[in-house]
Amino acid sequence: QVHAVAVRAVRNKKERGRTSGTARGPETCSECFVCIPILHLDSLREREGNSVPVELFWRMAAFSEFGVMPELVQAAEDLEWLLPTDVQAEAVPLILGGGDVLMAAETGSGKTGAFCLPIIQIVHESLSVGGKKPKNDGRCCLNTADKDPMLTITDNGLHCSVHDPRAWQGSRSTIAVTRGGKYYYEATACDEGLCRLGWCTPIATRDLGGRDRQSFGFGGTGKKSHGGQFDTYGEPYGKNDVMGVFLDLDNLVMKYTKNGRDLGKAYDVPSQMLKNNWHAGITIKNAELQVNFGDSKFKYPPPSGFVGLSKAPTEFIAQKQAASSKSSSV
């Protein structure tokens, strides 16, 4: 019965000249969810009755489910792109998630839309962020102008979240330090998602050690990450755990604490990287995270000699950026 309704909907739409010459009704039930530009639920139910199940229409919102911004979703609907093709369903969320994507598909499969939709969105985001006036008061926080597209950062720059289990999304601190000093920040996992915490240079990818040698991370699974290599370190951490993240440029050492307990040295910082600019870095997957760079009281204060990143001595601050006020996720 549902299949018959779908076929009639396509035929009626084609008779009114609203579909392309290639539009057709599905020949089997399995095709209904892949190849038909279905009419809106309200108008179809008005003609066929409320017995038509809502489940038939859930894919009409598929582009928005991928994280595509509402304006682009509307533009796609105006072009009658109501259902994503296979390559679009695979590629769009991966590109928006910051992944490197290589696609191969036949002509007419929707490849142009698969890469143009996320590119337009990313460019729009970058221009929008660049034009905003800073809303923070100069304190150290997560930089909303230096983040992955699907990461949400609150106006104060100290709480971030992403509700997508497929991709890591990260950001760097607005302050970077270099050449010396001992620095600390705290991060608290707010739910059961995955977190990775550490330090990185401005040219590093935001996944903290997952793909390059310009960043050093430690994840909630109890693995430290650098240069694409993951090694056992410390112990796992998760919801409500307060992680201390240390950078000692005087002794070229990085380490972590869990709820105030020292987990030992995690990394020796290569001496040739001493003069690099070092940002605090976070990346999360399907998680929420709260950070404290030292503008409020630490739950577990660091040992003598260490200061919160926001209190770094002026002579060691290499970079201090204002974060954009943009806080909404796409």
PDB file of C-alpha atoms in Angstrom, residues 64-259:
ATOM      1  CA  SER A  64      20.037  18.492   7.425  1.00  0.00           C
ATOM      2  CA  GLU A  65      20.796  15.260   9.280  1.00  0.00           C
ATOM      3  CA  PHE A  66      24.252  15.344   7.653  1.00  0.00           C
ATOM      4  CA  GLY A  67      24.934  18.741   9.281  1.00  0.00           C
ATOM      5  CA  VAL A  68      24.214  20.827   6.177  1.00  0.00           C
ATOM      6  CA  MET A  69      23.163  24.366   7.107  1.00  0.00           C
ATOM      7  CA  PRO A  70      19.449  25.220   6.718  1.00  0.00           C
ATOM      8  CA  GLU A  71      19.994  27.671   3.840  1.00  0.00           C
ATOM      9  CA  LEU A  72      21.720  24.999   1.751  1.00  0.00           C
ATOM     10  CA  VAL A  73      19.081  22.414   2.670  1.00  0.00           C
ATOM     11  CA  GLN A  74      16.415  24.811   1.375  1.00  0.00           C
ATOM     12  CA  ALA A  75      18.406  25.467  -1.801  1.00  0.00           C
ATOM     13  CA  ALA A  76      18.704  21.717  -2.376  1.00  0.00           C
ATOM     14  CA  GLU A  77      14.956  21.299  -1.904  1.00  0.00           C
ATOM     15  CA  ASP A  78      14.305  24.137  -4.378  1.00  0.00           C
ATOM     16  CA  LEU A  79      16.318  22.108  -6.901  1.00  0.00           C
ATOM     17  CA  GLU A  80      14.224  19.070  -5.892  1.00  0.00           C
ATOM     18  CA  TRP A  81      17.237  17.321  -4.373  1.00  0.00           C
ATOM     19  CA  LEU A  82      14.996  15.783  -1.757  1.00  0.00           C
ATOM     20  CA  LEU A  83      16.936  12.545  -1.382  1.00  0.00           C
ATOM     21  CA  PRO A  84      20.752  12.386  -1.329  1.00  0.00           C
ATOM     22  CA  THR A  85      22.434   9.987  -3.687  1.00  0.00           C
ATOM     23  CA  ASP A  86      24.675   7.262  -2.311  1.00  0.00           C
ATOM     24  CA  VAL A  87      27.878   9.238  -2.875  1.00  0.00           C
ATOM     25  CA  GLN A  88      26.355  12.353  -1.257  1.00  0.00           C
ATOM     26  CA  ALA A  89      25.201  10.371   1.772  1.00  0.00           C
ATOM     27  CA  GLU A  90      28.739   9.044   2.231  1.00  0.00           C
ATOM     28  CA  ALA A  91      30.785  12.121   1.391  1.00  0.00           C
ATOM     29  CA  VAL A  92      28.930  15.160   2.775  1.00  0.00           C
ATOM     30  CA  PRO A  93      29.187  14.295   6.507  1.00  0.00           C
ATOM     31  CA  LEU A  94      32.806  13.189   6.101  1.00  0.00           C
ATOM     32  CA  ILE A  95      33.860  16.437   4.408  1.00  0.00           C
ATOM     33  CA  LEU A  96      31.975  18.567   6.924  1.00  0.00           C
ATOM     34  CA  GLY A  97      33.696  16.560   9.648  1.00  0.00           C
ATOM     35  CA  GLY A  98      37.102  17.658   8.357  1.00  0.00           C
ATOM     36  CA  GLY A  99      38.053  14.383   6.714  1.00  0.00           C
ATOM     37  CA  ASP A 100      40.135  13.881   3.588  1.00  0.00           C
ATOM     38  CA  VAL A 101      37.746  12.350   1.064  1.00  0.00           C
ATOM     39  CA  LEU A 102      38.499  10.679  -2.259  1.00  0.00           C
ATOM     40  CA  MET A 103      35.396   9.840  -4.300  1.00  0.00           C
ATOM     41  CA  ALA A 104      34.938   7.685  -7.366  1.00  0.00           C
ATOM     42  CA  ALA A 105      31.497   7.223  -8.893  1.00  0.00           C
ATOM     43  CA  GLU A 106      29.866   7.136 -12.305  1.00  0.00           C
ATOM     44  CA  THR A 107      28.658  10.213 -14.164  1.00  0.00           C
ATOM     45  CA  GLY A 108      25.302  11.417 -12.894  1.00  0.00           C
ATOM     46  CA  SER A 109      25.752   9.964  -9.410  1.00  0.00           C
ATOM     47  CA  GLY A 110      25.802  13.354  -7.671  1.00  0.00           C
ATOM     48  CA  LYS A 111      29.534  13.873  -7.098  1.00  0.00           C
ATOM     49  CA  THR A 112      29.360  17.625  -7.793  1.00  0.00           C
ATOM     50  CA  GLY A 113      26.737  18.118  -5.113  1.00  0.00           C
ATOM     51  CA  ALA A 114      28.678  15.825  -2.795  1.00  0.00           C
ATOM     52  CA  PHE A 115      31.659  18.162  -2.672  1.00  0.00           C
ATOM     53  CA  CYS A 116      30.046  21.531  -3.519  1.00  0.00           C
ATOM     54  CA  LEU A 117      27.540  21.540  -0.643  1.00  0.00           C
ATOM     55  CA  PRO A 118      30.174  21.135   2.105  1.00  0.00           C
ATOM     56  CA  ILE A 119      32.668  23.451   0.346  1.00  0.00           C
ATOM     57  CA  ILE A 120      30.092  26.245   0.128  1.00  0.00           C
ATOM     58  CA  GLN A 121      29.254  25.733   3.794  1.00  0.00           C
ATOM     59  CA  ILE A 122      32.874  25.720   4.953  1.00  0.00           C
ATOM     60  CA  VAL A 123      33.682  28.878   2.965  1.00  0.00           C
ATOM     61  CA  HIS A 124      30.562  30.591   4.312  1.00  0.00           C
ATOM     62  CA  GLU A 125      31.542  29.650   7.863  1.00  0.00           C
ATOM     63  CA  SER A 126      35.070  30.935   7.431  1.00  0.00           C
ATOM     64  CA  LEU A 127      33.917  34.278   6.037  1.00  0.00           C
ATOM     65  CA  SER A 128      31.224  34.644   8.676  1.00  0.00           C
ATOM     66  CA  VAL A 129      33.651  33.915  11.507  1.00  0.00           C
ATOM     67  CA  GLY A 130      36.239  36.299  10.107  1.00  0.00           C
ATOM     68  CA  GLY A 131      33.764  39.156  10.037  1.00  0.00           C
ATOM     69  CA  LYS A 132      32.567  38.874  13.624  1.00  0.00           C
ATOM     70  CA  LYS A 133      33.808  41.136  16.397  1.00  0.00           C
ATOM     71  CA  PRO A 134      35.283  39.315  19.377  1.00  0.00           C
ATOM     72  CA  LYS A 135      32.903  38.839  22.256  1.00  0.00           C
ATOM     73  CA  ASN A 136      35.316  37.533  24.872  1.00  0.00           C
ATOM     74  CA  ASP A 137      37.310  39.882  27.088  1.00  0.00           C
ATOM     75  CA  GLY A 138      40.784  38.805  26.036  1.00  0.00           C
ATOM     76  CA  ARG A 139      41.004  35.763  28.308  1.00  0.00           C
ATOM     77  CA  CYS A 140      42.309  32.461  27.060  1.00  0.00           C
ATOM     78  CA  CYS A 141      39.564  30.295  25.591  1.00  0.00           C
ATOM     79  CA  LEU A 142      38.867  27.928  22.719  1.00  0.00           C
ATOM     80  CA  ASN A 143      39.160  29.757  19.427  1.00  0.00           C
ATOM     81  CA  THR A 144      35.914  29.674  17.452  1.00  0.00           C
ATOM     82  CA  ALA A 145      37.844  30.973  14.444  1.00  0.00           C
ATOM     83  CA  ASP A 146      40.107  27.916  14.645  1.00  0.00           C
ATOM     84  CA  LYS A 147      37.772  24.934  14.965  1.00  0.00           C
ATOM     85  CA  ASP A 148      36.275  22.102  12.959  1.00  0.00           C
ATOM     86  CA  PRO A 149      32.872  22.847  11.374  1.00  0.00           C
ATOM     87  CA  MET A 150      30.618  20.664  13.513  1.00  0.00           C
ATOM     88  CA  LEU A 151      32.104  21.662  16.873  1.00  0.00           C
ATOM     89  CA  THR A 152      29.903  23.942  18.986  1.00  0.00           C
ATOM     90  CA  ILE A 153      31.683  26.373  21.349  1.00  0.00           C
ATOM     91  CA  THR A 154      29.790  28.508  23.846  1.00  0.00           C
ATOM     92  CA  ASP A 155      30.143  32.300  23.934  1.00  0.00           C
ATOM     93  CA  ASN A 156      32.637  32.197  26.807  1.00  0.00           C
ATOM     94  CA  GLY A 157      34.825  29.782  24.842  1.00  0.00           C
ATOM     95  CA  LEU A 158      35.101  27.274  27.675  1.00  0.00           C
ATOM     96  CA  HIS A 159      32.513  24.614  26.800  1.00  0.00           C
ATOM     97  CA  CYS A 160      32.386  22.652  23.573  1.00  0.00           C
ATOM     98  CA  SER A 161      30.284  19.838  22.192  1.00  0.00           C
ATOM     99  CA  VAL A 162      29.649  17.750  19.097  1.00  0.00           C
ATOM    100  CA  HIS A 163      26.903  15.161  18.731  1.00  0.00           C
ATOM    101  CA  ASP A 164      28.231  13.068  15.883  1.00  0.00           C
ATOM    102  CA  PRO A 165      29.802   9.650  16.496  1.00  0.00           C
ATOM    103  CA  ARG A 166      31.561   9.542  13.134  1.00  0.00           C
ATOM    104  CA  ALA A 167      34.225  12.261  13.220  1.00  0.00           C
ATOM    105  CA  TRP A 168      36.638  13.955  15.598  1.00  0.00           C
ATOM    106  CA  GLN A 169      36.071  17.724  15.898  1.00  0.00           C
ATOM    107  CA  GLY A 170      38.643  19.971  17.535  1.00  0.00           C
ATOM    108  CA  SER A 171      39.823  23.469  18.394  1.00  0.00           C
ATOM    109  CA  ARG A 172      42.899  25.288  19.677  1.00  0.00           C
ATOM    110  CA  SER A 173      43.342  27.873  22.437  1.00  0.00           C
ATOM    111  CA  THR A 174      43.506  31.570  21.623  1.00  0.00           C
ATOM    112  CA  ILE A 175      46.867  31.820  23.424  1.00  0.00           C
ATOM    113  CA  ALA A 176      50.065  30.139  22.253  1.00  0.00           C
ATOM    114  CA  VAL A 177      53.342  30.022  24.195  1.00  0.00           C
ATOM    115  CA  THR A 178      56.946  29.474  23.144  1.00  0.00           C
ATOM    116  CA  ARG A 179      60.596  29.174  24.294  1.00  0.00           C
ATOM    117  CA  GLY A 180      60.007  28.553  27.987  1.00  0.00           C
ATOM    118  CA  GLY A 181      57.712  28.368  30.990  1.00  0.00           C
ATOM    119  CA  LYS A 182      55.454  25.752  32.608  1.00  0.00           C
ATOM    120  CA  TYR A 183      51.779  25.677  31.703  1.00  0.00           C
ATOM    121  CA  TYR A 184      48.627  23.884  32.760  1.00  0.00           C
ATOM    122  CA  TYR A 185      44.942  23.631  31.969  1.00  0.00           C
ATOM    123  CA  GLU A 186      42.071  21.442  33.128  1.00  0.00           C
ATOM    124  CA  ALA A 187      39.419  19.687  31.047  1.00  0.00           C
ATOM    125  CA  THR A 188      36.338  17.935  32.399  1.00  0.00           C
ATOM    126  CA  ALA A 189      34.444  15.334  30.391  1.00  0.00           C
ATOM    127  CA  CYS A 190      30.725  16.122  30.673  1.00  0.00           C
ATOM    128  CA  ASP A 191      29.358  12.896  29.195  1.00  0.00           C
ATOM    129  CA  GLU A 192      30.406   9.456  27.956  1.00  0.00           C
ATOM    130  CA  GLY A 193      31.727  10.548  24.566  1.00  0.00           C
ATOM    131  CA  LEU A 194      35.377  10.404  23.500  1.00  0.00           C
ATOM    132  CA  CYS A 195      37.869  13.188  24.263  1.00  0.00           C
ATOM    133  CA  ARG A 196      41.507  13.790  23.337  1.00  0.00           C
ATOM    134  CA  LEU A 197      43.537  16.494  25.113  1.00  0.00           C
ATOM    135  CA  GLY A 198      46.991  17.913  24.588  1.00  0.00           C
ATOM    136  CA  TRP A 199      49.165  20.496  22.891  1.00  0.00           C
ATOM    137  CA  CYS A 200      49.716  21.384  19.247  1.00  0.00           C
ATOM    138  CA  THR A 201      51.332  23.905  16.918  1.00  0.00           C
ATOM    139  CA  PRO A 202      49.317  26.219  14.625  1.00  0.00           C
ATOM    140  CA  ILE A 203      50.043  24.059  11.563  1.00  0.00           C
ATOM    141  CA  ALA A 204      48.961  20.776  13.175  1.00  0.00           C
ATOM    142  CA  THR A 205      45.734  19.071  12.283  1.00  0.00           C
ATOM    143  CA  ARG A 206      43.142  19.370  15.035  1.00  0.00           C
ATOM    144  CA  ASP A 207      42.971  15.636  15.805  1.00  0.00           C
ATOM    145  CA  LEU A 208      45.903  15.806  18.261  1.00  0.00           C
ATOM    146  CA  GLY A 209      48.420  13.314  17.002  1.00  0.00           C
ATOM    147  CA  GLY A 210      46.130  11.248  14.859  1.00  0.00           C
ATOM    148  CA  ARG A 211      47.768  12.255  11.595  1.00  0.00           C
ATOM    149  CA  ASP A 212      50.872  14.429  12.081  1.00  0.00           C
ATOM    150  CA  ARG A 213      53.899  15.086  14.266  1.00  0.00           C
ATOM    151  CA  GLN A 214      52.984  18.656  15.177  1.00  0.00           C
ATOM    152  CA  SER A 215      50.622  17.665  17.982  1.00  0.00           C
ATOM    153  CA  PHE A 216      50.564  15.463  21.074  1.00  0.00           C
ATOM    154  CA  GLY A 217      47.375  14.049  22.572  1.00  0.00           C
ATOM    155  CA  PHE A 218      45.963  11.720  25.202  1.00  0.00           C
ATOM    156  CA  GLY A 219      42.552  10.134  24.725  1.00  0.00           C
ATOM    157  CA  GLY A 220      39.854   8.780  26.983  1.00  0.00           C
ATOM    158  CA  THR A 221      40.609   5.215  25.910  1.00  0.00           C
ATOM    159  CA  GLY A 222      43.972   5.379  27.698  1.00  0.00           C
ATOM    160  CA  LYS A 223      46.047   5.903  24.553  1.00  0.00           C
ATOM    161  CA  LYS A 224      48.459   8.730  23.798  1.00  0.00           C
ATOM    162  CA  SER A 225      48.727   9.830  20.176  1.00  0.00           C
ATOM    163  CA  HIS A 226      51.502  11.402  18.154  1.00  0.00           C
ATOM    164  CA  GLY A 227      52.404  11.120  14.488  1.00  0.00           C
ATOM    165  CA  GLY A 228      49.636   8.631  13.811  1.00  0.00           C
ATOM    166  CA  GLN A 229      50.921   6.254  16.491  1.00  0.00           C
ATOM    167  CA  PHE A 230      48.790   5.306  19.483  1.00  0.00           C
ATOM    168  CA  ASP A 231      50.462   3.906  22.619  1.00  0.00           C
ATOM    169  CA  THR A 232      49.126   2.864  26.009  1.00  0.00           C
ATOM    170  CA  TYR A 233      49.567   5.534  28.663  1.00  0.00           C
ATOM    171  CA  GLY A 234      48.048   6.249  32.053  1.00  0.00           C
ATOM    172  CA  GLU A 235      44.501   4.929  32.248  1.00  0.00           C
ATOM    173  CA  PRO A 236      41.145   5.591  30.581  1.00  0.00           C
ATOM    174  CA  TYR A 237      39.053   8.574  31.619  1.00  0.00           C
ATOM    175  CA  GLY A 238      35.456   9.575  31.044  1.00  0.00           C
ATOM    176  CA  LYS A 239      32.408  11.376  32.383  1.00  0.00           C
ATOM    177  CA  ASN A 240      33.118  13.759  35.315  1.00  0.00           C
ATOM    178  CA  ASP A 241      36.860  13.046  35.327  1.00  0.00           C
ATOM    179  CA  VAL A 242      38.975  16.198  35.607  1.00  0.00           C
ATOM    180  CA  MET A 243      42.111  15.913  33.493  1.00  0.00           C
ATOM    181  CA  GLY A 244      45.150  18.099  34.096  1.00  0.00           C
ATOM    182  CA  VAL A 245      47.235  18.818  30.988  1.00  0.00           C
ATOM    183  CA  PHE A 246      50.844  19.965  31.516  1.00  0.00           C
ATOM    184  CA  LEU A 247      53.432  21.513  29.203  1.00  0.00           C
ATOM    185  CA  ASP A 248      56.895  22.080  30.683  1.00  0.00           C
ATOM    186  CA  LEU A 249      58.981  23.956  28.118  1.00  0.00           C
ATOM    187  CA  ASP A 250      61.794  24.468  30.614  1.00  0.00           C
ATOM    188  CA  ASN A 251      62.381  20.697  30.817  1.00  0.00           C
ATOM    189  CA  LEU A 252      60.733  19.720  27.493  1.00  0.00           C
ATOM    190  CA  VAL A 253      58.158  17.382  29.049  1.00  0.00           C
ATOM    191  CA  MET A 254      54.404  16.849  28.698  1.00  0.00           C
ATOM    192  CA  LYS A 255      52.320  14.950  31.243  1.00  0.00           C
ATOM    193  CA  TYR A 256      48.774  14.498  32.536  1.00  0.00           C
ATOM    194  CA  THR A 257      46.886  14.063  35.786  1.00  0.00           C
ATOM    195  CA  LYS A 258      43.530  12.416  36.387  1.00  0.00           C
ATOM    196  CA  ASN A 259      41.483  13.896  39.243  1.00  0.00           C
TER     197      ASN A 259
END
